[in-house]
C-alpha positions as semicolon CSV with decimal commas, in nm:
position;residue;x (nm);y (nm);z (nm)
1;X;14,292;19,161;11,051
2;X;14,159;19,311;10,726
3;X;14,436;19,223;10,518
4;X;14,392;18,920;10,208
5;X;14,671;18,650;10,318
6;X;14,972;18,646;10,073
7;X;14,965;18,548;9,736
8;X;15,026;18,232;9,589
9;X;15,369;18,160;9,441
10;X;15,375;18,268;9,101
11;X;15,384;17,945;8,859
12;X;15,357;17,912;8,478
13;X;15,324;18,294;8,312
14;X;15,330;18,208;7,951
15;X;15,036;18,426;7,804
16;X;14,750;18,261;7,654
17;X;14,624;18,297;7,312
18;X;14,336;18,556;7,303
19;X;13,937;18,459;7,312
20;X;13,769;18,300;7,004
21;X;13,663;18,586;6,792
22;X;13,385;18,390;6,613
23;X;13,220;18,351;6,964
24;X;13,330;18,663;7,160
25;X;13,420;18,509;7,548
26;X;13,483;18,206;7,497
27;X;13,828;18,054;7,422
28;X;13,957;17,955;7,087
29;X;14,093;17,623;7,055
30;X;14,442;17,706;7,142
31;X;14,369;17,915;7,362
32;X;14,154;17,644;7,600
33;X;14,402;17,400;7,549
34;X;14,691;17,634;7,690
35;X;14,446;17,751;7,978
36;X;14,374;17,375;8,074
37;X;14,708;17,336;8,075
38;X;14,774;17,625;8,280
39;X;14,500;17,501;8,519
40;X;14,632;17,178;8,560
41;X;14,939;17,275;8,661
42;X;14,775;17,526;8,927
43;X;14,576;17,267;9,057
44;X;14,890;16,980;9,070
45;X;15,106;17,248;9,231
46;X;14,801;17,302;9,494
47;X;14,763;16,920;9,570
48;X;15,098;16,864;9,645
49;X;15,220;17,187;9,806
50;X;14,889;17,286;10,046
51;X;15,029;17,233;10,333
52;X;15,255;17,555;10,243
53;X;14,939;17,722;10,384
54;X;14,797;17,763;10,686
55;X;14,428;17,533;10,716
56;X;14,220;17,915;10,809
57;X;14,319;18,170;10,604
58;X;14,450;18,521;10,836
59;X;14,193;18,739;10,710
60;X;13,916;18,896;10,866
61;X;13,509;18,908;10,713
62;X;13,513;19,096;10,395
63;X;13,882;19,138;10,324
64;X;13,794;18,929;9,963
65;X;13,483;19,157;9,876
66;X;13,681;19,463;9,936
67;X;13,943;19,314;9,712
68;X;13,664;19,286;9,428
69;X;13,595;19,560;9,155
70;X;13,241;19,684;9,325
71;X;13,076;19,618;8,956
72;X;13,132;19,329;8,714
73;X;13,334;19,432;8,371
74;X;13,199;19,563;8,103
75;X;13,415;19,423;7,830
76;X;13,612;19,102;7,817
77;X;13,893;19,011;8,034
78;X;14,184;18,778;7,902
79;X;14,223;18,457;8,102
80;X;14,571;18,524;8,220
81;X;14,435;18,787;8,458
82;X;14,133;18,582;8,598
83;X;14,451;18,297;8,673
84;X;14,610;18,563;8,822
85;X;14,359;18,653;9,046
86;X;14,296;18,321;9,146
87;X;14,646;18,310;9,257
88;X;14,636;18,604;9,451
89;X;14,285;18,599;9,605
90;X;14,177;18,280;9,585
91;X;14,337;18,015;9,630
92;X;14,570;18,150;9,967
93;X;14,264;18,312;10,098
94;X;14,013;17,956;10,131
95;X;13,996;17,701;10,404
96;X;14,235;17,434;10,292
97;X;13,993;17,086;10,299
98;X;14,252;16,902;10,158
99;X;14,517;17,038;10,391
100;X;14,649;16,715;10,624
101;X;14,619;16,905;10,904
102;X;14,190;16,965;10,857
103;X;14,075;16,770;11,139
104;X;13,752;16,938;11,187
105;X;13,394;16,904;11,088
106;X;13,437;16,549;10,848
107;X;13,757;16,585;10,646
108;X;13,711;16,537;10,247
109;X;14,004;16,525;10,091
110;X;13,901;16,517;9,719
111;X;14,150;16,292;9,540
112;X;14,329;16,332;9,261
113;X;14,150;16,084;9,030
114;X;13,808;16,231;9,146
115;X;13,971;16,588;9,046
116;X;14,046;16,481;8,652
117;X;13,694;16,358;8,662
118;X;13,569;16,673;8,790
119;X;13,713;16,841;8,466
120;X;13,595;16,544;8,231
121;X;13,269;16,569;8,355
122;X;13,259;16,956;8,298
123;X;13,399;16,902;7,915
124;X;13,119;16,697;7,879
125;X;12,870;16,954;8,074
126;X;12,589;16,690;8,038
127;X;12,265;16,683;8,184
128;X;12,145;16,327;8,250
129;X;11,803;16,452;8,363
130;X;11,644;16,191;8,074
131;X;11,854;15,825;8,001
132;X;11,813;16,019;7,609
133;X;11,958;16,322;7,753
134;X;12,232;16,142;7,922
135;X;12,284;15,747;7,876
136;X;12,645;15,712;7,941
137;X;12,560;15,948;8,308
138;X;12,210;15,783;8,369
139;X;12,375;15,426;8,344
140;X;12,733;15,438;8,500
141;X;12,566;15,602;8,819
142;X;12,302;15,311;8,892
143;X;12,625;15,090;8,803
144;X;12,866;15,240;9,048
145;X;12,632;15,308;9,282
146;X;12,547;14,888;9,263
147;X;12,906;14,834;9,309
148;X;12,924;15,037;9,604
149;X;12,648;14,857;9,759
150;X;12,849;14,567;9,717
151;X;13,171;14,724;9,860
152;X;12,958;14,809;10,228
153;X;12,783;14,482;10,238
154;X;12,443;14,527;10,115
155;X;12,215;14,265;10,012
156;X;12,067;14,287;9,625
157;X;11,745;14,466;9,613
158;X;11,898;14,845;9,693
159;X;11,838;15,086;9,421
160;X;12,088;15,357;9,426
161;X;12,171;15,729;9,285
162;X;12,332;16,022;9,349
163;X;12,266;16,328;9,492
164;X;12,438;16,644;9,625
165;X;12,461;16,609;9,954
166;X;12,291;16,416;10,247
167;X;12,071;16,658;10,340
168;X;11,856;16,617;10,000
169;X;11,923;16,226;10,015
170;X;11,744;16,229;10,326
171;X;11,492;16,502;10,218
172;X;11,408;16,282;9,952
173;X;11,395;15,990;10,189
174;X;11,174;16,162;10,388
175;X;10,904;16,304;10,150
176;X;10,887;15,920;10,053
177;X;10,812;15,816;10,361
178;X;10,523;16,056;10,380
179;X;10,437;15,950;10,033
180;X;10,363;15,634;10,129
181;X;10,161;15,684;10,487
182;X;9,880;15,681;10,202
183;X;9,741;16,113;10,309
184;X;9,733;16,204;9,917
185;X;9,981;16,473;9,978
186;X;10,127;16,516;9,646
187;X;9,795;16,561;9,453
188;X;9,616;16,765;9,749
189;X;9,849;16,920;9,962
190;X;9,869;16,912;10,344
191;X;9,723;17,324;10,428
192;X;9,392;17,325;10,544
193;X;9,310;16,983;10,573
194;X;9,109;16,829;10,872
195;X;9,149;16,466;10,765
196;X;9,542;16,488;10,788
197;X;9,670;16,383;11,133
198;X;10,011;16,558;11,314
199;X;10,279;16,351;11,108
200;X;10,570;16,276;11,335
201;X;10,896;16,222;11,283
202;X;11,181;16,002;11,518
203;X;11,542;16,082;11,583
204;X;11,778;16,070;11,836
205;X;11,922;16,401;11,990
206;X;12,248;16,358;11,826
207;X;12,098;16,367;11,481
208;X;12,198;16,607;11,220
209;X;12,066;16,901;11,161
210;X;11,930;16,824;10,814
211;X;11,627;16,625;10,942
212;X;11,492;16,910;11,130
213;X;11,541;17,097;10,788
214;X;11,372;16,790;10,623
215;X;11,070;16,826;10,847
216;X;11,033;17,224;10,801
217;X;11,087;17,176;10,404
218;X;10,790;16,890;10,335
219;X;10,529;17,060;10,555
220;X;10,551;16,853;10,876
221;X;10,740;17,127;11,107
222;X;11,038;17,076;11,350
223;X;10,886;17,031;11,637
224;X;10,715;16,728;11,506
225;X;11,057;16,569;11,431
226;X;11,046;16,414;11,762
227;X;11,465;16,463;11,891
228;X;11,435;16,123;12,127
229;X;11,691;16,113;12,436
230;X;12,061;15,916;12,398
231;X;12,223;15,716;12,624
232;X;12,585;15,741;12,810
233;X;12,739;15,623;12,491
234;X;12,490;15,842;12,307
235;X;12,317;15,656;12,132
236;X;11,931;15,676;12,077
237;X;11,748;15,521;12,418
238;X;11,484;15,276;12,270
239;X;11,299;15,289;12,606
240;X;11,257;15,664;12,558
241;X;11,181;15,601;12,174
242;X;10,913;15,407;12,283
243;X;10,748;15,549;12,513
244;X;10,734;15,882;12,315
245;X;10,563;15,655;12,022
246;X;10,315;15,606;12,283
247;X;10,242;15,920;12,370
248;X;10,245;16,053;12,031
249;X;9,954;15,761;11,892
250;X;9,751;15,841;12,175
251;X;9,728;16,230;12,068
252;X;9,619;16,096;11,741
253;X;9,943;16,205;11,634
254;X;10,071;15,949;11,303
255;X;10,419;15,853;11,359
256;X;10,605;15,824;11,000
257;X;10,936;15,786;10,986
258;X;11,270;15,684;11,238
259;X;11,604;15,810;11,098
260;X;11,873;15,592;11,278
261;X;12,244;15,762;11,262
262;X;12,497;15,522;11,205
263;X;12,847;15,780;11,293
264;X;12,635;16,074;11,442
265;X;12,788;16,421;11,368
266;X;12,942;16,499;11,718
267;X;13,087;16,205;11,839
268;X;12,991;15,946;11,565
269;X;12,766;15,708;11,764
270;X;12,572;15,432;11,624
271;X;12,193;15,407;11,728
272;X;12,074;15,051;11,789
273;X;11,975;14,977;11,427
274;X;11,804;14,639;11,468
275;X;11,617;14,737;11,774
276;X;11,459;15,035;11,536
277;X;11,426;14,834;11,259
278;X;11,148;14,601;11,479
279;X;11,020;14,931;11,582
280;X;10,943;15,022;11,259
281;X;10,820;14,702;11,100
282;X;10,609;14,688;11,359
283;X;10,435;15,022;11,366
284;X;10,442;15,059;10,992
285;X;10,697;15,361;11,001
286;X;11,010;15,386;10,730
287;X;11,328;15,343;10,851
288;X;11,612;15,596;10,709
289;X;11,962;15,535;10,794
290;X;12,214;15,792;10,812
291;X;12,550;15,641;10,700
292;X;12,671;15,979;10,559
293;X;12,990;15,970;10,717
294;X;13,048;15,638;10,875
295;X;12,886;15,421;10,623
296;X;13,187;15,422;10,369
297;X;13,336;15,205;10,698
298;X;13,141;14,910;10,609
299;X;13,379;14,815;10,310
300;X;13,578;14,719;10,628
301;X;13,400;14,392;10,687
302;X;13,602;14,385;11,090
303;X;13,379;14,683;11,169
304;X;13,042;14,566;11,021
305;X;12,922;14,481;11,364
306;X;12,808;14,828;11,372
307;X;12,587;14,827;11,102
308;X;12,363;14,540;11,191
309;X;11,984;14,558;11,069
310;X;12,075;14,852;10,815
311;X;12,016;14,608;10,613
312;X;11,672;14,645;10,718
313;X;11,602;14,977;10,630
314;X;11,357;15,102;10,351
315;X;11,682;15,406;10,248
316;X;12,021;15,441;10,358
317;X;12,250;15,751;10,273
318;X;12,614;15,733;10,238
319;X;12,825;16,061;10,116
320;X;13,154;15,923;9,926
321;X;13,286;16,294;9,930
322;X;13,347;16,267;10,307
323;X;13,594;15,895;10,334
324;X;13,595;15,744;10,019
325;X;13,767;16,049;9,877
326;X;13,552;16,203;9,624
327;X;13,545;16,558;9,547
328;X;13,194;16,700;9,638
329;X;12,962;16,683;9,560
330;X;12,846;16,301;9,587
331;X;12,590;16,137;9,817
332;X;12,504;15,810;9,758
333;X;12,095;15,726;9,827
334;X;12,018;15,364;9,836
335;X;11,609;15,284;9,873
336;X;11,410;14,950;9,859
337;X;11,145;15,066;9,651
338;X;11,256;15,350;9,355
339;X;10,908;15,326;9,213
340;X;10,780;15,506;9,582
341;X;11,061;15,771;9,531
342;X;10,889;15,803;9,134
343;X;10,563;15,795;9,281
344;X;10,637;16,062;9,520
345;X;10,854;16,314;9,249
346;X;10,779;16,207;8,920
347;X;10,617;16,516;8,738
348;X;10,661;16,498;8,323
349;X;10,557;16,767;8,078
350;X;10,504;16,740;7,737
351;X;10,837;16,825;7,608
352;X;11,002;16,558;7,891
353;X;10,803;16,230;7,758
354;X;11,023;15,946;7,604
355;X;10,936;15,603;7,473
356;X;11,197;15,395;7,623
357;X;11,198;15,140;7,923
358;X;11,452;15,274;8,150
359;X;11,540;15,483;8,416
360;X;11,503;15,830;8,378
361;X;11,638;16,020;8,699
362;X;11,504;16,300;8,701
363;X;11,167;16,087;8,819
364;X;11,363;16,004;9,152
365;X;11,409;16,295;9,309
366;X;11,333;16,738;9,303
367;X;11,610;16,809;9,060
368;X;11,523;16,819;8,679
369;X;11,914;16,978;8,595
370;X;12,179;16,703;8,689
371;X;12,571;16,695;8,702
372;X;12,739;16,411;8,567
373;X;12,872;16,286;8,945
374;X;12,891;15,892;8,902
375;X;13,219;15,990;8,685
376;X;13,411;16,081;8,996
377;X;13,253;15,784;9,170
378;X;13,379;15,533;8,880
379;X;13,705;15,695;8,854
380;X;13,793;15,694;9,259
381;X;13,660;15,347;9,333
382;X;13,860;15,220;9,008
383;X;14,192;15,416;9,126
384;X;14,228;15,327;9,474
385;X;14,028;14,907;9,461
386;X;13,848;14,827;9,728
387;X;14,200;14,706;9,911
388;X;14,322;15,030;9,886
389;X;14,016;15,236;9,984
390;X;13,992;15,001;10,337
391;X;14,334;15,009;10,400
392;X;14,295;15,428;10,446
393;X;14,004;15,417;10,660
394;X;14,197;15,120;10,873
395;X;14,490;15,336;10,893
396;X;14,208;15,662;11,006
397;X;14,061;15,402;11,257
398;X;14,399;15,365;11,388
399;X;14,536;15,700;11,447
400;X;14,216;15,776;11,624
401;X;14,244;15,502;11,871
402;X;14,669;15,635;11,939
403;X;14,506;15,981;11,955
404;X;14,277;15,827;12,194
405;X;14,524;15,669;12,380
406;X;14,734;15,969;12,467
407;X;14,479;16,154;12,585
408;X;14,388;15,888;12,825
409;X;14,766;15,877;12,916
410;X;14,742;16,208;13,078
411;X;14,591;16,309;13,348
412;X;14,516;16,702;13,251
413;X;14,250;16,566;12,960
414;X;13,964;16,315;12,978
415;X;13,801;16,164;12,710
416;X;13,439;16,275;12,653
417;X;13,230;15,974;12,387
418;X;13,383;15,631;12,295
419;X;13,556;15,615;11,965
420;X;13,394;15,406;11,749
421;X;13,590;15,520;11,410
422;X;13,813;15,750;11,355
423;X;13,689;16,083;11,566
424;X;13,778;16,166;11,886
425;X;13,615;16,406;12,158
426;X;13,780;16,524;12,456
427;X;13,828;16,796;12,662
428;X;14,105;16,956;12,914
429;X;13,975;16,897;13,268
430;X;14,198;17,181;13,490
431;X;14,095;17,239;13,819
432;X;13,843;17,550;13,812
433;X;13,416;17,542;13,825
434;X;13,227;17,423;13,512
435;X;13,158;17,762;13,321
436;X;13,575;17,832;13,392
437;X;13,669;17,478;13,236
438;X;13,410;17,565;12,911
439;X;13,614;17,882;12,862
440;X;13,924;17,691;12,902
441;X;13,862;17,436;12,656
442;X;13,729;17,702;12,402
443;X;13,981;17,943;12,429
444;X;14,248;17,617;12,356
445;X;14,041;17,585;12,052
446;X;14,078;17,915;11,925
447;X;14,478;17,915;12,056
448;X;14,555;17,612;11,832
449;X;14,328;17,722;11,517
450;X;14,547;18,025;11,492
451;X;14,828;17,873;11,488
452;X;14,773;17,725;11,102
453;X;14,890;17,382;11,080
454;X;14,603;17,193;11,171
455;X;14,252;17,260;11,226
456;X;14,039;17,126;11,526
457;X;13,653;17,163;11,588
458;X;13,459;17,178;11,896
459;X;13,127;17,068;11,990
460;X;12,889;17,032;12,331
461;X;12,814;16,706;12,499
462;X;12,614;16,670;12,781
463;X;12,637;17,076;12,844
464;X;13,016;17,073;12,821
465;X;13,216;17,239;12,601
466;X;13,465;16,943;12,422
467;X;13,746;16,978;12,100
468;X;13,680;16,742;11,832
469;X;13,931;16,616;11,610
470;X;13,792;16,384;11,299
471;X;14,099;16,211;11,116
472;X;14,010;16,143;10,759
473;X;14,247;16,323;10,509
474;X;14,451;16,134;10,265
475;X;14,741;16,294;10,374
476;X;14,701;16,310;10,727
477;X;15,034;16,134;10,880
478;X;15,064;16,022;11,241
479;X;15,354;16,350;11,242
480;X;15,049;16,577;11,170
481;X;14,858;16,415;11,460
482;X;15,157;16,467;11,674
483;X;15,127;16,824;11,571
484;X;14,810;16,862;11,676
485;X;14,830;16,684;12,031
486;X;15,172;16,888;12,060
487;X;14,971;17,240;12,034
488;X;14,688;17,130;12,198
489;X;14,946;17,048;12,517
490;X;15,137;17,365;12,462
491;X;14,865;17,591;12,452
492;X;14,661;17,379;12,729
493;X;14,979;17,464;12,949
494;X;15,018;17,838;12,916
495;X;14,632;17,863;12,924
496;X;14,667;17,708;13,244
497;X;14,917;17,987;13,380
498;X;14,669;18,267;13,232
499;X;14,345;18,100;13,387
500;X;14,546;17,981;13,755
501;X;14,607;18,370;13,761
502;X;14,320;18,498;13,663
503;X;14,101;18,212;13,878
């Protein structure tokens, strides 16, 4: 299909006043108030009407470039046509995040407080690189991200800010812990060097992604992040961890680092925290805890059993954009020591120095250029309490367990990883060889995807192909999970016709 999906409906048409002709481009006063206005009724509309759409646009690779004028305009453009276009290639033709029925990948819904703040934040268009440059960003962020620590259970002592997204959290993380294993890397480098060991990094084969990107990005190389074996429950095997630390020290390699995963990415396992934490103390390696998606669980204090000796760890990551509802970008980085994440990053020019005691963030990580994200933060956390924020992820927790449940309850589907929270792998199990079931299972996938009212991922465990559905939308009902088990046993059934023929 090369065709753009249809148009949005058509809301609010009122022209708006023409561009400010002191500063030709920009909007005059009027005219940004009426286009605000405009926006925010585009955006309301969206919010409450998304599931008019289907989660995966129809359209095939390239249908939105070929919608495009092949070269940008050469003179201005009045506003009502770029809210036009919006409407009609835009907005119909993105994956719908916010839709109830996106169960794949980790939902983020994006709620509305977190949206106004979104636009505050971009009136404001501050830069909180210095506290001078940005006092009202620089302090609200290490205050929300204190109160969050308190929400999840922390002890005092935690430092937190915000970054993007996990993947530089633990980046960041990461180049600390290499910081301190005491090499001189940041004044001399690593190339060429005879007196700097193989540094080696620990992980369990369920890890994400990013770490092997963390690895490649500070010099140490991917196949040094050492991708430990998992268990039935697959979690990280501490018999295997250790026994690859032994091997590694008596290469002369120097071990740095363990990253334990507390809600891995496939099936949201938790590695043995505690057990890693004595591994660490012990050798004199940092300990990095994943949290990105099931950390914002621990304001649950019933399911803190899970997190046990995270409390431990020298940095912790927790991403409030994926079950705290925040619109992205915000990732949470908590770390013992913030004068080891200055020491590591902290490079100031001339035109950068200031006089006063405080934090300055631009010191704590590779960014100098910083969005005002605590706003969202404050304004989310404030909204919803703390009693309102655990009674969603209960309610998650629940429908996972039904979803669970049903799929236990019949006899054509098996279960594939335990359920700790509030994602669920499992597969169809007909009666045809291992490669035939994997083609099964993915071909269900793609039957229910096209279908448009929900959205389902897939992933491999243990060399099988299984679907994965994470619940985590604010508007996710238990109707929308029926949906989605009713499709998945529809399509499973006349799949089963097609194959039995076929096979």
């Amino acid at each position: 299909m090369t065709t753009l999906a249809g148009s949005a409906p058509s809301r609010n048409t009122a022209p708006i006043d023409a561009n400010d002709a002191t500063h030709p481009g920009d909007l005059a006063p009027a005219a940004l108030r009426a286009a605000l206005h405009r926006a925010a009724d585009l955006v309301a509309d969206y919010v409450t009407g998304v599931d008019r759409y289907p989660v995966i646009p129809k359209i095939a690779p390239g249908a939105i470039r070929a919608a495009l004028p092949s070269a940008p305009p050469q003179s201005a453009e009045p506003m009502d046509a770029m809210l036009a276009d919006y409407l009609r290639l835009i907005e119909p033709n993105t994956t719908h995040w916010r839709h109830p029925g996106f169960m794949a990948y980790f939902p983020t819904t994006g709620s509305g407080p977190g949206v106004v703040a979104e636009l505050l934040a971009a009136g404001l268009n501050n830069n909180a690189m210095l506290w001078r440059t940005g006092p009202a960003s620089t302090e609200l962020e290490e205050h929300v991200c204190d109160w969050l620590r308190q929400m999840v259970g922390l002890p005092a002592g935690f430092h937190g800010h915000i970054n993007d997204t996990a993947s530089i959290s633990t980046l960041l993380s990461l180049a600390a812990a290499r910081e301190r294993a005491g090499l001189d890397i940041r004044r001399r480098g690593m190339a060429g060097r005879s007196d700097v060991p193989t540094l080696t990094i620990y992980c369990s084969d369920q890890t994400h992604s990013s770490i092997d990107k963390a690895a490649l990005t500070l010099g140490i190389g991917v196949e040094n992040c050492r991708r430990v074996a998992t268990n039935a429950r697959f979690e990280l095997d501490i018999d295997a961890l250790e026994r690859q630390l032994a091997a590694d020290k008596a290469a002369g390699c120097k071990p740095i680092a363990i990253v334990a995963t507390i809600g891995t990415t496939s099936t949201t396992a938790v590695d043995p925290v505690a057990k890693l934490a004595d591994i660490a103390a012990r050798e004199g390696m940092w300990l990095h805890v994943d949290g990105a998606y099931a950390g914002s669980a621990a304001i649950c204090p019933e399911m803190r059993d899970a997190f046990a000796g995270w409390e431990r760890a020298d940095s912790i990551v927790i991403n409030p954009h994926k079950w705290l509802f925040v619109p992205k970008e915000c990732s949470v980085l908590w770390v013992r020591d913030p004068q080891l994440l200055k020491q590591t990053f902290s490079v100031i020019p001339a035109y950068l120095t200031t006089t006063e005691s405080v934090t300055n963030l631009m010191d704590l990580g590779i960014q100098l250029g910083r969005r005002f994200r605590s706003l969202k933060l404050w304004m989310v956390l404030r909204s919803f309490g703390v009693e309102g924020l655990q009674q969603r992820i209960r309610f998650h927790c629940d429908m996972a367990r039904e979803l669970a449940a049903w799929i236990e309850a019949d006899d054509r589907f098996e279960l594939t990883a335990p359920v700790p929270f509030a994602t669920v792998c499992f597969r169809a199990t007909p009666p045809f060889p291992a490669q035939i079931q994997d083609q099964f299972n993915e071909r269900l996938v793609t039957r229910v995807n096209a279908e448009g009212p929900v959205f389902v991922s897939h992933t491999t465990l243990k060399g099988r192909y299984c679907l994965r559905i994470s619940i985590g939308n604010l508007r996710t009902t238990r109707e929308t999970l029926r949906t989605a088990w009713t499709l998945i046993n529809d399509h499973a059934t006349k799949l089963m016709s097609e194959f039995g023929a076929a096979h």
